[in-house]
Structure formats: C-alpha cells, structure tokens
Amino acid sequence: MATDRRASWLKGVLDLLVLSCLTDGESYGYEIAKRLDGAGLGRIKGGTLYPVLNRLEEAGLVEAEFRAAERGPGRRYYRLTADGRHDLAEQGGAWLAFHHTVKEMLDARESKA
C-alpha cells in the first residue's frame, strides 16, 4: 500500500518537479525523466511525463521547440517561461509550507510515542 501512496504523492507534485528540472535551462523529456529518477523519485514513464509537459505547455508555463537530430529521431526541448518561473516560485512556496505542516504533525506524533 505504501507504493500506491507514494505514486499518489508524486502525481500531486509532478508538475512542480518538472518545472524545477527546467530551472537550469532547457531539456528534453528523457533527460527530465533521468533527473527525476536520479533524485530518487523512481522511473517516470513517457506516458506519465509527456502529458505533464503538454499540460505545462498549454498553460504557458513552458515553451517547446522541436529540433531535428543528426542521428536518430528529433527531440522536443522544453524551457521555462516567465510565467513558469513565477508559478514555480509560488507553488514551490506553497508546497514547502504544506510539507512543513505535515512534518510538524508527524514529528509531534513521534514525540508522544
């Protein structure tokens, strides 16, 4: 059951994490997935990641550009927009406040045990 909850937690914050992956510059889907996996969040499949990227693009939080490759298929590169940076700061702050509240409640429970 813990795995199911972790997946639900990730679903709730994946947009924010994807935006965070783009703060250092543009990237493409596979690189973003590797970065999330490397951070310990597990393997995010394309069927999960690309709808998030499309939703962020439709919301104007990221811009995408297709680039042909010399070898192999082309890639869509994503970068944050000004609105995306603003949303990341705002939602990131809200997430950290939420995290702080949850942590305080869990810490209080542990101190009573």
mmCIF file of C-alpha atoms in Angstrom:
data_model
loop_
_atom_site.group_PDB
_atom_site.id
_atom_site.type_symbol
_atom_site.label_atom_id
_atom_site.label_comp_id
_atom_site.label_asym_id
_atom_site.label_seq_id
_atom_site.Cartn_x
_atom_site.Cartn_y
_atom_site.Cartn_z
ATOM 1 C CA MET A 1 0.000 0.000 0.000
ATOM 2 C CA ALA A 2 2.920 2.407 0.617
ATOM 3 C CA THR A 3 3.801 2.238 -3.087
ATOM 4 C CA ASP A 4 0.277 3.337 -4.003
ATOM 5 C CA ARG A 5 0.517 6.329 -1.657
ATOM 6 C CA ARG A 6 3.943 7.299 -2.977
ATOM 7 C CA ALA A 7 2.556 7.259 -6.513
ATOM 8 C CA SER A 8 -0.323 9.496 -5.391
ATOM 9 C CA TRP A 9 2.070 11.905 -3.691
ATOM 10 C CA LEU A 10 4.207 12.044 -6.825
ATOM 11 C CA LYS A 11 1.181 12.647 -9.021
ATOM 12 C CA GLY A 12 0.270 15.638 -6.885
ATOM 13 C CA VAL A 13 3.672 17.273 -7.198
ATOM 14 C CA LEU A 14 4.972 16.088 -10.591
ATOM 15 C CA ASP A 15 4.142 19.345 -12.407
ATOM 16 C CA LEU A 16 6.178 21.251 -9.835
ATOM 17 C CA LEU A 17 9.086 18.806 -10.082
ATOM 18 C CA VAL A 18 9.146 19.035 -13.879
ATOM 19 C CA LEU A 19 9.216 22.832 -13.698
ATOM 20 C CA SER A 20 12.041 22.549 -11.183
ATOM 21 C CA CYS A 21 14.021 20.369 -13.600
ATOM 22 C CA LEU A 22 13.949 23.218 -16.113
ATOM 23 C CA THR A 23 15.347 25.956 -13.850
ATOM 24 C CA ASP A 24 18.912 25.422 -15.080
ATOM 25 C CA GLY A 25 17.942 25.596 -18.746
ATOM 26 C CA GLU A 26 16.170 23.695 -21.452
ATOM 27 C CA SER A 27 15.880 19.947 -21.512
ATOM 28 C CA TYR A 28 14.003 17.167 -23.271
ATOM 29 C CA GLY A 29 11.707 14.504 -21.861
ATOM 30 C CA TYR A 30 14.210 11.681 -21.447
ATOM 31 C CA GLU A 31 16.682 13.951 -19.620
ATOM 32 C CA ILE A 32 13.922 15.164 -17.304
ATOM 33 C CA ALA A 33 12.895 11.583 -16.549
ATOM 34 C CA LYS A 34 16.523 10.649 -15.810
ATOM 35 C CA ARG A 35 16.896 13.597 -13.469
ATOM 36 C CA LEU A 36 13.735 12.669 -11.557
ATOM 37 C CA ASP A 37 14.882 9.062 -11.310
ATOM 38 C CA GLY A 38 18.332 10.169 -10.175
ATOM 39 C CA ALA A 39 16.726 12.258 -7.435
ATOM 40 C CA GLY A 40 15.159 9.076 -6.050
ATOM 41 C CA LEU A 41 11.639 9.548 -7.367
ATOM 42 C CA GLY A 42 11.661 6.390 -9.459
ATOM 43 C CA ARG A 43 11.260 5.841 -13.148
ATOM 44 C CA ILE A 44 8.685 8.171 -14.690
ATOM 45 C CA LYS A 45 7.367 6.660 -17.894
ATOM 46 C CA GLY A 46 6.730 8.688 -21.019
ATOM 47 C CA GLY A 47 3.005 8.016 -20.746
ATOM 48 C CA THR A 48 3.078 9.964 -17.482
ATOM 49 C CA LEU A 49 5.712 12.600 -18.246
ATOM 50 C CA TYR A 50 4.662 13.793 -21.714
ATOM 51 C CA PRO A 51 1.078 14.626 -20.738
ATOM 52 C CA VAL A 52 2.536 16.727 -17.896
ATOM 53 C CA LEU A 53 4.835 18.541 -20.332
ATOM 54 C CA ASN A 54 1.925 19.096 -22.750
ATOM 55 C CA ARG A 55 -0.267 20.435 -19.942
ATOM 56 C CA LEU A 56 2.510 22.801 -18.803
ATOM 57 C CA GLU A 57 2.975 23.983 -22.383
ATOM 58 C CA GLU A 58 -0.758 24.591 -22.860
ATOM 59 C CA ALA A 59 -0.776 26.572 -19.610
ATOM 60 C CA GLY A 60 2.051 28.765 -20.915
ATOM 61 C CA LEU A 61 4.467 27.642 -18.198
ATOM 62 C CA VAL A 62 6.926 26.045 -20.618
ATOM 63 C CA GLU A 63 7.754 26.544 -24.278
ATOM 64 C CA ALA A 64 8.738 23.685 -26.534
ATOM 65 C CA GLU A 65 10.818 23.543 -29.672
ATOM 66 C CA PHE A 66 11.336 20.511 -31.904
ATOM 67 C CA ARG A 67 14.875 20.009 -33.142
ATOM 68 C CA ALA A 68 15.944 17.505 -35.735
ATOM 69 C CA ALA A 69 18.904 15.349 -34.782
ATOM 70 C CA GLU A 70 21.837 14.410 -36.991
ATOM 71 C CA ARG A 71 21.323 10.795 -35.981
ATOM 72 C CA GLY A 72 18.152 9.240 -34.713
ATOM 73 C CA PRO A 73 14.834 10.929 -34.070
ATOM 74 C CA GLY A 74 14.469 14.609 -33.292
ATOM 75 C CA ARG A 75 13.643 15.848 -29.826
ATOM 76 C CA ARG A 76 11.311 18.366 -28.284
ATOM 77 C CA TYR A 77 13.221 20.698 -25.979
ATOM 78 C CA TYR A 78 11.341 22.417 -23.166
ATOM 79 C CA ARG A 79 12.225 25.619 -21.311
ATOM 80 C CA LEU A 80 10.539 27.648 -18.598
ATOM 81 C CA THR A 81 8.667 30.795 -19.491
ATOM 82 C CA ALA A 82 8.486 33.823 -17.199
ATOM 83 C CA ASP A 83 5.050 32.579 -16.106
ATOM 84 C CA GLY A 84 6.571 29.167 -15.437
ATOM 85 C CA ARG A 85 9.259 30.672 -13.186
ATOM 86 C CA HIS A 86 6.601 32.673 -11.342
ATOM 87 C CA ASP A 87 4.367 29.611 -10.930
ATOM 88 C CA LEU A 88 7.307 27.514 -9.730
ATOM 89 C CA ALA A 89 8.185 30.107 -7.080
ATOM 90 C CA GLU A 90 4.580 30.473 -5.952
ATOM 91 C CA GLN A 91 3.638 26.785 -5.979
ATOM 92 C CA GLY A 92 7.045 25.779 -4.622
ATOM 93 C CA GLY A 93 6.475 28.043 -1.623
ATOM 94 C CA ALA A 94 3.003 26.596 -1.111
ATOM 95 C CA TRP A 95 4.383 23.050 -1.289
ATOM 96 C CA LEU A 96 7.132 23.829 1.231
ATOM 97 C CA ALA A 97 4.581 25.318 3.636
ATOM 98 C CA PHE A 98 2.419 22.201 3.244
ATOM 99 C CA HIS A 99 5.452 19.969 3.781
ATOM 100 C CA HIS A 100 6.357 21.921 6.918
ATOM 101 C CA THR A 101 2.858 21.436 8.351
ATOM 102 C CA VAL A 102 2.873 17.696 7.620
ATOM 103 C CA LYS A 103 6.355 17.335 9.120
ATOM 104 C CA GLU A 104 5.342 19.180 12.285
ATOM 105 C CA MET A 105 2.333 16.923 12.745
ATOM 106 C CA LEU A 106 4.385 13.777 12.187
ATOM 107 C CA ASP A 107 7.158 14.994 14.487
ATOM 108 C CA ALA A 108 4.590 15.767 17.216
ATOM 109 C CA ARG A 109 3.154 12.264 16.882
ATOM 110 C CA GLU A 110 6.612 10.712 17.195
ATOM 111 C CA SER A 111 7.475 12.759 20.287
ATOM 112 C CA LYS A 112 4.349 11.382 22.025
ATOM 113 C CA ALA A 113 5.231 7.777 21.202
#
